[in-house]
């Protein structure tokens, strides 16, 4: 039977109270941010049911590192719950849930007092009707009566009485202060573009490209935070091209940056997109976890999400070649590919695109570097550049073909170094992807099936299956004994070699 939140509070109050006390120690800084994420996530769920317990248990606001880790580890629903919890802990007086509970408690208190008065009247002489009516209408001494206008309730926390203020549905952490200013800035200082408000000044510009593209923060009339790409009109074909791709139904996917709108004025074109927190370049440089094990998990997750994004593009129905994969064109929340300005779609039955050189310096496939020997752009060309990006992620910001002036020369000669990778399985994946021969590179589906992404359970099952078939072992117990004895033999042999050496 479905229970209301009031019923859940009444039936399980003591359970939630004990749970809060048990979880509180796990929010201390010496625990990993991954533990912190899921602990605060549990508190966020409890807050939905019993906000007063969370408000009174001594929980501190959600630390910045926890919120950053949540961007990687949690889905959109949980991230919003966590942001709601953080906001309530930072501004407790404005928590609508707690205010609501206080009103319920006050109402209950008033009701009980009235009942007591009623009982008292049975044993007392009935006073005048007028006096009795006054007592009923009088508020109880411990009940605070506050009008909606006077209260600090945050039912609509980002809608302000100021005529110049506008609705703001807060999601972004990084751009919060700028968006707050944008939400309250005088209308005479803003630019209106359809249902969009933005300010075209350096203060609200969040990115700038070498081709004249600028990206500004914006707010839609419904309060949605957006990023607005602006390009001068006589040179904005790439912007139009990107809009066409992002409007494809096949690209309506969580792995691809979300299209919101397109507009233009007399001089510029404006592409309105989902606002993300960081580029991959920024995230790798400044926002990775310090804990080694946790960092490894986050990096593997980033790699998988990049390849899942590419899988959406390379799908047989979609058939889109990105042609400009690089750290700046991967956006972080959930990892998403972005910037489809020079992307192209293959026609039915087509596997190769004959076109001019595409891509950014050092982020090009070997076969596209030299225009004279350009053999065309294929899915495998995207794969080689994605392999460079995989190494960039796993190595913490290095390029397999070197830096600066030597990079493209090394790509054209197939000279690379994987010195910043310790994991041999990861090295194998990168080598496969950056192979100088396009025909020997994997498809994106093959990269996602690589052992680098296997869980321990899957690896063990495949290894045991191989042993079964190779040695015709009859049952799992025999297989386990065989694997154990083989491992012990290998260790003994290795120790013997070291002693002899």
Short mmCIF file of C-alpha atoms in Angstrom, two decimals:
data_model
loop_
_atom_site.label_atom_id
_atom_site.label_comp_id
_atom_site.label_asym_id
_atom_site.label_seq_id
_atom_site.Cartn_x
_atom_site.Cartn_y
_atom_site.Cartn_z
CA UNK A 1 0.00 0.00 0.00
CA UNK A 2 1.31 3.43 -0.94
CA UNK A 3 2.04 5.60 2.09
CA UNK A 4 2.14 9.37 2.19
CA UNK A 5 5.25 11.16 3.44
CA UNK A 6 3.34 11.95 6.66
CA UNK A 7 2.66 8.25 7.23
CA UNK A 8 6.29 7.37 6.54
CA UNK A 9 7.40 10.02 9.04
CA UNK A 10 5.05 8.74 11.70
CA UNK A 11 5.77 5.05 11.27
CA UNK A 12 9.53 5.17 10.77
CA UNK A 13 10.71 8.21 12.72
CA UNK A 14 12.91 6.23 15.12
CA UNK A 15 14.37 4.19 12.26
CA UNK A 16 15.38 7.30 10.33
CA UNK A 17 16.77 8.89 13.50
CA UNK A 18 19.03 5.87 14.13
CA UNK A 19 20.05 5.82 10.46
CA UNK A 20 21.06 9.49 10.59
CA UNK A 21 23.20 8.89 13.69
CA UNK A 22 24.87 5.87 12.05
CA UNK A 23 25.61 7.69 8.80
CA UNK A 24 26.90 10.94 10.29
CA UNK A 25 30.46 9.67 11.07
CA UNK A 26 30.89 8.64 7.40
CA UNK A 27 30.74 12.30 6.33
CA UNK A 28 34.06 13.09 8.03
CA UNK A 29 36.87 14.28 5.71
CA UNK A 30 39.18 11.28 6.27
CA UNK A 31 36.75 9.03 4.36
CA UNK A 32 37.06 8.94 0.56
CA UNK A 33 34.85 11.26 -1.49
CA UNK A 34 33.20 8.20 -3.03
CA UNK A 35 31.99 7.10 0.43
CA UNK A 36 30.99 10.69 1.08
CA UNK A 37 28.94 10.85 -2.13
CA UNK A 38 26.82 7.84 -1.24
CA UNK A 39 26.51 8.85 2.42
CA UNK A 40 25.23 12.31 1.50
CA UNK A 41 23.07 10.61 -1.13
CA UNK A 42 21.38 8.57 1.62
CA UNK A 43 20.89 11.73 3.68
CA UNK A 44 19.29 13.35 0.61
CA UNK A 45 16.81 10.47 0.39
CA UNK A 46 16.05 10.70 4.12
CA UNK A 47 15.57 14.46 3.72
CA UNK A 48 12.72 13.83 1.27
CA UNK A 49 10.87 11.84 3.97
CA UNK A 50 11.99 13.37 7.28
CA UNK A 51 13.66 16.75 6.66
CA UNK A 52 13.52 17.76 10.32
CA UNK A 53 15.76 14.84 11.33
CA UNK A 54 18.42 15.76 8.78
CA UNK A 55 18.21 19.44 9.72
CA UNK A 56 18.72 18.67 13.42
CA UNK A 57 21.29 15.85 13.31
CA UNK A 58 24.31 18.16 12.88
CA UNK A 59 25.00 17.39 9.21
CA UNK A 60 27.23 19.99 7.53
CA UNK A 61 26.55 21.33 4.00
CA UNK A 62 27.74 19.10 1.16
CA UNK A 63 31.49 19.68 0.52
CA UNK A 64 32.59 20.87 -2.93
CA UNK A 65 34.61 17.68 -3.56
CA UNK A 66 31.53 15.55 -2.85
CA UNK A 67 29.44 17.56 -5.30
CA UNK A 68 32.15 17.29 -7.97
CA UNK A 69 32.40 13.51 -7.48
CA UNK A 70 28.61 13.27 -7.66
CA UNK A 71 28.77 14.78 -11.15
CA UNK A 72 30.58 11.60 -12.23
CA UNK A 73 29.07 8.94 -9.99
CA UNK A 74 25.38 9.84 -9.73
CA UNK A 75 22.46 10.03 -12.12
CA UNK A 76 20.55 13.28 -12.69
CA UNK A 77 17.82 12.47 -10.13
CA UNK A 78 20.30 11.86 -7.31
CA UNK A 79 22.40 14.90 -8.24
CA UNK A 80 19.32 17.10 -7.92
CA UNK A 81 18.47 15.52 -4.55
CA UNK A 82 22.02 16.21 -3.37
CA UNK A 83 21.88 19.83 -4.54
CA UNK A 84 18.53 20.27 -2.79
CA UNK A 85 20.02 18.86 0.43
CA UNK A 86 23.05 21.17 0.17
CA UNK A 87 20.84 24.21 -0.37
CA UNK A 88 18.67 23.34 2.64
CA UNK A 89 21.71 22.86 4.90
CA UNK A 90 23.28 26.15 3.81
CA UNK A 91 20.01 28.10 4.20
CA UNK A 92 18.02 26.23 6.85
CA UNK A 93 15.59 29.07 7.43
CA UNK A 94 14.47 28.82 3.84
CA UNK A 95 13.80 25.10 3.76
CA UNK A 96 10.18 24.71 2.64
CA UNK A 97 10.03 21.10 3.79
CA UNK A 98 11.06 21.99 7.36
CA UNK A 99 8.77 25.05 7.38
CA UNK A 100 5.91 22.81 6.27
CA UNK A 101 6.67 20.36 9.06
CA UNK A 102 6.76 23.20 11.61
CA UNK A 103 3.36 24.37 10.37
CA UNK A 104 2.00 20.83 10.75
CA UNK A 105 3.45 20.60 14.29
CA UNK A 106 2.04 23.99 15.21
CA UNK A 107 -1.34 23.00 13.80
CA UNK A 108 -1.27 19.77 15.81
CA UNK A 109 -0.33 21.71 18.95
CA UNK A 110 -3.22 24.11 18.41
CA UNK A 111 -5.61 21.23 17.82
CA UNK A 112 -4.57 19.47 21.04
CA UNK A 113 -4.98 22.65 23.08
CA UNK A 114 -8.46 23.12 21.69
CA UNK A 115 -9.36 19.57 22.69
CA UNK A 116 -8.08 20.20 26.21
CA UNK A 117 -10.16 23.36 26.40
CA UNK A 118 -13.21 21.45 25.25
CA UNK A 119 -12.75 18.84 28.01
CA UNK A 120 -12.29 21.57 30.56
CA UNK A 121 -15.57 23.14 29.60
CA UNK A 122 -17.46 19.99 30.67
CA UNK A 123 -16.32 20.53 34.27
CA UNK A 124 -16.53 24.31 34.26
CA UNK A 125 -19.29 26.82 33.99
CA UNK A 126 -19.92 27.95 30.47
CA UNK A 127 -18.62 31.47 30.00
CA UNK A 128 -20.06 34.04 27.72
CA UNK A 129 -20.41 33.06 24.05
CA UNK A 130 -18.39 36.05 22.94
CA UNK A 131 -15.45 35.29 25.27
CA UNK A 132 -15.45 31.65 24.18
CA UNK A 133 -15.27 32.64 20.52
CA UNK A 134 -12.30 34.93 21.21
CA UNK A 135 -10.36 32.12 22.94
CA UNK A 136 -10.85 29.85 19.95
CA UNK A 137 -9.51 32.42 17.51
CA UNK A 138 -6.54 33.43 19.64
CA UNK A 139 -3.23 31.84 18.52
CA UNK A 140 -1.46 29.57 21.00
CA UNK A 141 1.52 31.19 22.76
CA UNK A 142 4.06 28.76 21.25
CA UNK A 143 2.71 29.00 17.70
CA UNK A 144 4.48 31.45 15.38
CA UNK A 145 2.14 32.96 12.80
CA UNK A 146 3.94 34.32 9.78
CA UNK A 147 2.43 35.47 6.51
CA UNK A 148 3.70 34.03 3.24
CA UNK A 149 5.06 37.43 2.28
CA UNK A 150 6.99 37.77 5.57
CA UNK A 151 8.34 34.21 5.79
CA UNK A 152 11.70 32.96 4.49
CA UNK A 153 10.06 29.98 2.76
CA UNK A 154 11.90 28.85 -0.39
CA UNK A 155 8.99 27.33 -2.30
CA UNK A 156 10.27 29.33 -5.26
CA UNK A 157 13.82 30.02 -4.07
CA UNK A 158 15.03 31.76 -7.21
CA UNK A 159 11.98 33.89 -7.99
CA UNK A 160 12.33 37.31 -6.39
CA UNK A 161 9.90 40.17 -5.84
CA UNK A 162 12.19 42.60 -7.69
CA UNK A 163 10.64 43.45 -11.07
CA UNK A 164 14.06 43.03 -12.69
CA UNK A 165 14.62 39.54 -11.29
CA UNK A 166 13.79 36.40 -13.29
CA UNK A 167 13.13 32.76 -12.59
CA UNK A 168 16.22 30.59 -12.07
CA UNK A 169 16.21 26.80 -11.63
CA UNK A 170 19.60 26.34 -10.02
CA UNK A 171 21.65 23.30 -11.07
CA UNK A 172 25.20 24.47 -11.85
CA UNK A 173 27.71 24.72 -9.00
CA UNK A 174 30.57 26.22 -10.94
CA UNK A 175 28.59 29.09 -12.48
CA UNK A 176 26.28 29.71 -9.50
CA UNK A 177 27.47 33.22 -8.60
CA UNK A 178 27.36 34.47 -12.21
CA UNK A 179 23.93 32.94 -12.82
CA UNK A 180 22.62 34.48 -9.61
CA UNK A 181 23.80 37.86 -10.82
CA UNK A 182 22.24 37.22 -14.24
CA UNK A 183 18.94 36.28 -12.57
CA UNK A 184 18.82 39.61 -10.72
CA UNK A 185 20.52 42.03 -13.10
CA UNK A 186 18.59 45.11 -14.21
CA UNK A 187 16.62 44.35 -17.38
CA UNK A 188 18.05 47.43 -19.07
CA UNK A 189 21.49 45.76 -19.00
CA UNK A 190 20.40 42.45 -20.55
CA UNK A 191 19.93 41.18 -24.08
CA UNK A 192 16.67 39.42 -24.99
CA UNK A 193 16.63 36.73 -27.66
CA UNK A 194 13.25 35.06 -27.95
CA UNK A 195 12.59 33.44 -24.55
CA UNK A 196 16.24 33.85 -23.55
CA UNK A 197 18.01 36.40 -21.34
CA UNK A 198 21.77 36.89 -21.62
CA UNK A 199 24.40 39.55 -21.11
CA UNK A 200 27.01 39.77 -23.86
CA UNK A 201 29.94 40.99 -21.77
CA UNK A 202 33.23 39.42 -20.70
CA UNK A 203 31.83 38.82 -17.20
CA UNK A 204 29.28 36.31 -18.51
CA UNK A 205 31.44 34.81 -21.26
CA UNK A 206 32.58 31.29 -20.28
CA UNK A 207 34.54 30.25 -23.38
CA UNK A 208 36.09 31.68 -26.54
CA UNK A 209 37.24 29.84 -29.65
CA UNK A 210 39.98 30.70 -32.13
CA UNK A 211 37.38 30.99 -34.92
CA UNK A 212 35.56 33.86 -33.22
CA UNK A 213 32.99 31.69 -31.45
CA UNK A 214 32.06 32.91 -27.97
CA UNK A 215 30.02 31.08 -25.33
CA UNK A 216 27.88 33.00 -22.82
CA UNK A 217 25.76 32.04 -19.84
CA UNK A 218 22.03 32.42 -20.37
CA UNK A 219 18.67 31.88 -18.66
CA UNK A 220 15.47 30.83 -20.37
CA UNK A 221 12.16 32.26 -19.20
CA UNK A 222 11.35 28.95 -17.49
CA UNK A 223 14.55 29.32 -15.41
CA UNK A 224 16.67 26.77 -17.31
CA UNK A 225 20.43 27.43 -17.24
CA UNK A 226 21.95 27.30 -20.73
CA UNK A 227 25.17 27.90 -22.64
CA UNK A 228 24.81 30.16 -25.68
CA UNK A 229 27.31 29.81 -28.54
CA UNK A 230 27.51 32.97 -30.63
CA UNK A 231 29.19 33.20 -34.03
CA UNK A 232 29.36 36.09 -36.47
CA UNK A 233 26.73 35.57 -39.16
CA UNK A 234 28.78 35.68 -42.34
CA UNK A 235 30.95 32.85 -40.98
CA UNK A 236 28.52 30.72 -38.99
CA UNK A 237 27.96 27.74 -41.29
CA UNK A 238 29.63 25.48 -38.71
CA UNK A 239 27.09 26.67 -36.13
CA UNK A 240 24.21 25.85 -38.49
CA UNK A 241 25.80 22.48 -39.20
CA UNK A 242 26.06 21.74 -35.48
CA UNK A 243 22.41 22.66 -34.99
CA UNK A 244 21.33 20.28 -37.75
CA UNK A 245 23.22 17.39 -36.16
CA UNK A 246 22.03 18.04 -32.63
CA UNK A 247 18.41 18.10 -33.82
CA UNK A 248 18.72 14.58 -35.24
CA UNK A 249 16.45 12.25 -33.22
CA UNK A 250 19.30 9.71 -33.15
CA UNK A 251 21.47 12.18 -31.20
CA UNK A 252 18.87 12.78 -28.49
CA UNK A 253 20.94 10.81 -26.02
CA UNK A 254 22.43 11.46 -22.54
CA UNK A 255 25.90 10.89 -24.04
CA UNK A 256 25.56 13.88 -26.38
CA UNK A 257 25.34 17.51 -25.28
CA UNK A 258 21.65 18.48 -25.42
CA UNK A 259 20.30 20.90 -28.03
CA UNK A 260 17.95 23.55 -26.61
CA UNK A 261 17.30 26.18 -29.30
CA UNK A 262 18.68 28.22 -32.19
CA UNK A 263 18.23 31.94 -32.89
CA UNK A 264 19.78 34.72 -34.93
CA UNK A 265 19.79 38.49 -35.15
CA UNK A 266 21.12 40.88 -37.76
CA UNK A 267 24.78 40.06 -37.10
CA UNK A 268 25.10 36.75 -35.22
CA UNK A 269 23.83 33.19 -34.97
CA UNK A 270 23.14 31.75 -31.50
CA UNK A 271 23.12 28.04 -30.64
CA UNK A 272 21.56 27.37 -27.23
CA UNK A 273 22.85 24.23 -25.49
CA UNK A 274 22.73 22.38 -22.19
CA UNK A 275 25.09 24.01 -19.67
CA UNK A 276 27.87 21.72 -18.42
CA UNK A 277 30.35 22.35 -15.61
CA UNK A 278 33.78 21.63 -17.12
CA UNK A 279 35.54 20.58 -20.26
CA UNK A 280 37.51 17.33 -20.02
CA UNK A 281 40.71 19.38 -20.16
CA UNK A 282 39.68 21.42 -17.10
CA UNK A 283 38.49 18.36 -15.20
CA UNK A 284 41.69 16.35 -15.79
CA UNK A 285 43.89 19.30 -14.81
CA UNK A 286 42.14 20.42 -11.63
CA UNK A 287 39.30 18.22 -10.40
CA UNK A 288 40.38 14.58 -10.19
CA UNK A 289 40.16 12.81 -6.77
CA UNK A 290 43.40 12.58 -4.78
CA UNK A 291 42.80 8.99 -3.66
CA UNK A 292 44.62 6.68 -6.11
CA UNK A 293 42.00 3.89 -6.20
CA UNK A 294 39.15 6.34 -6.51
CA UNK A 295 40.99 8.27 -9.22
CA UNK A 296 41.47 5.06 -11.21
CA UNK A 297 37.74 4.30 -11.08
CA UNK A 298 36.82 7.83 -12.17
CA UNK A 299 39.26 7.75 -15.11
CA UNK A 300 37.95 4.39 -16.32
CA UNK A 301 34.41 5.75 -16.10
CA UNK A 302 35.40 8.81 -18.15
CA UNK A 303 36.95 6.61 -20.85
CA UNK A 304 33.86 4.44 -21.06
CA UNK A 305 31.52 7.42 -21.31
CA UNK A 306 33.60 9.01 -24.08
CA UNK A 307 33.45 5.77 -26.08
CA UNK A 308 29.72 5.43 -25.41
CA UNK A 309 29.27 8.94 -26.84
CA UNK A 310 31.22 7.94 -29.94
CA UNK A 311 29.12 4.77 -30.22
CA UNK A 312 25.99 6.94 -30.55
CA UNK A 313 27.60 8.83 -33.45
CA UNK A 314 28.98 5.77 -35.24
CA UNK A 315 25.75 3.78 -35.00
CA UNK A 316 24.64 2.28 -38.34
CA UNK A 317 21.53 4.45 -38.34
CA UNK A 318 23.25 7.66 -37.27
CA UNK A 319 26.50 7.36 -39.29
CA UNK A 320 28.02 10.62 -38.00
CA UNK A 321 31.77 11.31 -38.11
CA UNK A 322 32.77 13.76 -35.39
CA UNK A 323 36.09 14.86 -36.99
CA UNK A 324 37.13 17.14 -34.11
CA UNK A 325 37.58 14.96 -31.01
CA UNK A 326 39.78 16.67 -28.40
CA UNK A 327 39.72 17.39 -24.64
CA UNK A 328 38.07 20.79 -25.11
CA UNK A 329 35.15 19.18 -26.99
CA UNK A 330 34.26 16.73 -24.23
CA UNK A 331 32.05 18.18 -21.51
CA UNK A 332 31.78 16.91 -17.97
CA UNK A 333 28.72 16.20 -15.87
CA UNK A 334 28.05 12.93 -17.41
CA UNK A 335 30.82 12.83 -20.04
CA UNK A 336 29.41 14.11 -23.34
CA UNK A 337 30.84 14.79 -26.77
CA UNK A 338 30.17 18.32 -27.98
CA UNK A 339 31.01 20.72 -30.85
CA UNK A 340 29.71 19.17 -34.05
CA UNK A 341 30.56 22.18 -36.22
CA UNK A 342 32.71 20.21 -38.70
CA UNK A 343 31.00 16.85 -38.23
CA UNK A 344 29.59 15.12 -41.29
CA UNK A 345 27.06 12.37 -41.92
CA UNK A 346 27.83 9.47 -44.23
CA UNK A 347 25.30 8.70 -46.94
CA UNK A 348 23.64 5.32 -47.30
CA UNK A 349 26.28 2.73 -48.20
CA UNK A 350 29.13 5.25 -47.77
CA UNK A 351 32.07 4.43 -45.46
CA UNK A 352 34.53 7.20 -46.38
CA UNK A 353 34.15 10.97 -46.54
CA UNK A 354 36.22 12.80 -49.16
CA UNK A 355 36.77 16.25 -47.80
CA UNK A 356 39.37 18.79 -46.81
CA UNK A 357 41.58 18.26 -43.75
CA UNK A 358 39.55 18.44 -40.55
CA UNK A 359 40.37 18.54 -36.87
CA UNK A 360 42.62 20.43 -34.49
CA UNK A 361 46.40 20.32 -34.51
CA UNK A 362 47.69 17.21 -32.66
CA UNK A 363 44.19 15.71 -32.64
CA UNK A 364 44.07 14.35 -36.18
CA UNK A 365 44.23 10.83 -37.57
CA UNK A 366 47.38 9.93 -39.50
CA UNK A 367 45.55 9.57 -42.81
CA UNK A 368 44.16 13.12 -42.60
CA UNK A 369 47.34 15.06 -41.78
CA UNK A 370 48.85 15.26 -45.25
CA UNK A 371 46.42 16.69 -47.79
CA UNK A 372 48.38 15.19 -50.71
CA UNK A 373 47.91 11.62 -49.51
CA UNK A 374 44.53 12.20 -47.86
CA UNK A 375 42.65 8.91 -48.19
CA UNK A 376 39.43 10.30 -46.77
CA UNK A 377 37.88 10.34 -43.33
CA UNK A 378 36.31 7.18 -41.89
CA UNK A 379 34.95 5.97 -38.58
CA UNK A 380 38.42 4.50 -38.00
CA UNK A 381 39.82 8.05 -38.21
CA UNK A 382 37.64 9.07 -35.26
CA UNK A 383 38.83 5.91 -33.49
CA UNK A 384 42.52 6.82 -33.73
CA UNK A 385 41.91 10.29 -32.31
CA UNK A 386 39.66 8.79 -29.61
CA UNK A 387 42.59 6.50 -28.73
CA UNK A 388 44.77 9.58 -28.22
CA UNK A 389 42.02 10.95 -25.96
CA UNK A 390 41.82 7.69 -23.98
CA UNK A 391 45.56 7.94 -23.28
CA UNK A 392 45.15 11.62 -22.39
CA UNK A 393 42.53 10.69 -19.78
CA UNK A 394 44.32 7.70 -18.26
CA UNK A 395 47.72 9.42 -18.16
CA UNK A 396 46.37 12.57 -16.52
CA UNK A 397 46.81 14.91 -19.47
CA UNK A 398 49.59 13.52 -21.70
CA UNK A 399 49.52 12.87 -25.46
CA UNK A 400 50.81 9.52 -26.80
CA UNK A 401 52.49 11.21 -29.76
CA UNK A 402 54.29 13.87 -27.72
CA UNK A 403 53.73 17.56 -27.32
CA UNK A 404 53.85 20.72 -29.43
CA UNK A 405 55.92 20.80 -32.61
CA UNK A 406 56.77 17.09 -32.83
CA UNK A 407 53.27 15.79 -32.28
CA UNK A 408 51.87 15.74 -35.82
CA UNK A 409 55.19 14.55 -37.24
CA UNK A 410 55.10 11.63 -34.80
CA UNK A 411 51.49 10.85 -35.74
CA UNK A 412 52.41 10.75 -39.42
CA UNK A 413 55.33 8.38 -38.64
CA UNK A 414 53.43 6.23 -36.14
CA UNK A 415 55.85 7.07 -33.30
CA UNK A 416 54.24 7.03 -29.89
CA UNK A 417 55.09 6.47 -26.23
CA UNK A 418 52.80 5.06 -23.53
CA UNK A 419 55.27 5.67 -20.70
CA UNK A 420 52.65 7.29 -18.45
CA UNK A 421 50.50 4.14 -18.34
CA UNK A 422 51.28 1.33 -15.91
CA UNK A 423 48.32 -0.94 -16.70
CA UNK A 424 49.23 -3.35 -19.53
CA UNK A 425 45.57 -3.95 -20.36
CA UNK A 426 45.01 -0.20 -20.78
CA UNK A 427 48.14 0.00 -22.95
CA UNK A 428 46.76 -2.76 -25.16
CA UNK A 429 43.52 -0.83 -25.70
CA UNK A 430 45.34 2.39 -26.59
CA UNK A 431 47.78 0.63 -28.95
CA UNK A 432 44.88 -0.98 -30.76
CA UNK A 433 43.04 2.30 -31.20
CA UNK A 434 46.02 4.42 -32.34
CA UNK A 435 47.34 1.85 -34.83
CA UNK A 436 48.71 3.71 -37.84
CA UNK A 437 46.86 1.35 -40.20
CA UNK A 438 43.17 2.38 -40.29
CA UNK A 439 42.12 -1.16 -41.24
CA UNK A 440 43.65 -2.61 -38.07
CA UNK A 441 41.89 -0.26 -35.67
CA UNK A 442 38.85 -1.54 -33.75
CA UNK A 443 35.29 -0.35 -34.11
CA UNK A 444 33.89 1.55 -31.15
CA UNK A 445 31.86 -1.55 -30.19
CA UNK A 446 35.07 -3.58 -30.08
CA UNK A 447 36.76 -1.02 -27.83
CA UNK A 448 33.88 -1.26 -25.34
CA UNK A 449 34.20 -5.06 -25.33
CA UNK A 450 37.95 -4.86 -24.56
CA UNK A 451 39.15 -6.57 -21.31
CA UNK A 452 40.00 -3.11 -19.93
CA UNK A 453 36.28 -2.73 -19.16
CA UNK A 454 35.70 -6.23 -17.82
CA UNK A 455 34.67 -6.69 -14.22
CA UNK A 456 36.60 -9.22 -12.14
CA UNK A 457 33.65 -11.62 -12.31
CA UNK A 458 33.47 -11.47 -16.09
CA UNK A 459 37.22 -11.88 -16.42
CA UNK A 460 37.17 -14.96 -14.19
CA UNK A 461 34.25 -16.54 -16.08
CA UNK A 462 35.97 -16.06 -19.44
CA UNK A 463 39.29 -17.36 -18.08
CA UNK A 464 37.62 -20.42 -16.58
CA UNK A 465 35.74 -21.10 -19.83
CA UNK A 466 39.04 -20.97 -21.70
CA UNK A 467 40.65 -23.39 -19.22
CA UNK A 468 37.67 -25.76 -19.45
CA UNK A 469 38.00 -25.93 -23.20
CA UNK A 470 41.79 -26.06 -23.31
CA UNK A 471 42.29 -28.74 -20.67
CA UNK A 472 38.85 -30.43 -20.80
CA UNK A 473 38.37 -30.07 -17.04
CA UNK A 474 35.09 -31.55 -15.86
CA UNK A 475 33.88 -29.16 -13.13
CA UNK A 476 34.41 -25.75 -11.57
CA UNK A 477 36.16 -27.11 -8.45
CA UNK A 478 38.78 -28.84 -10.62
CA UNK A 479 39.20 -25.62 -12.60
CA UNK A 480 39.73 -23.55 -9.44
CA UNK A 481 42.33 -26.06 -8.17
CA UNK A 482 44.07 -25.92 -11.56
CA UNK A 483 44.15 -22.10 -11.58
CA UNK A 484 45.47 -21.99 -7.99
CA UNK A 485 48.23 -24.52 -8.66
CA UNK A 486 49.16 -22.70 -11.88
CA UNK A 487 49.38 -19.41 -10.01
CA UNK A 488 51.54 -20.92 -7.25
CA UNK A 489 53.84 -22.48 -9.87
CA UNK A 490 54.18 -19.14 -11.64
CA UNK A 491 55.01 -17.34 -8.39
CA UNK A 492 57.60 -20.01 -7.44
CA UNK A 493 59.17 -19.80 -10.87
CA UNK A 494 59.34 -16.01 -10.68
CA UNK A 495 60.99 -16.13 -7.22
CA UNK A 496 63.50 -18.71 -8.48
CA UNK A 497 64.43 -16.46 -11.39
CA UNK A 498 64.98 -13.50 -9.04
CA UNK A 499 67.20 -15.62 -6.72
CA UNK A 500 69.25 -16.93 -9.63
CA UNK A 501 69.56 -13.41 -10.99
#
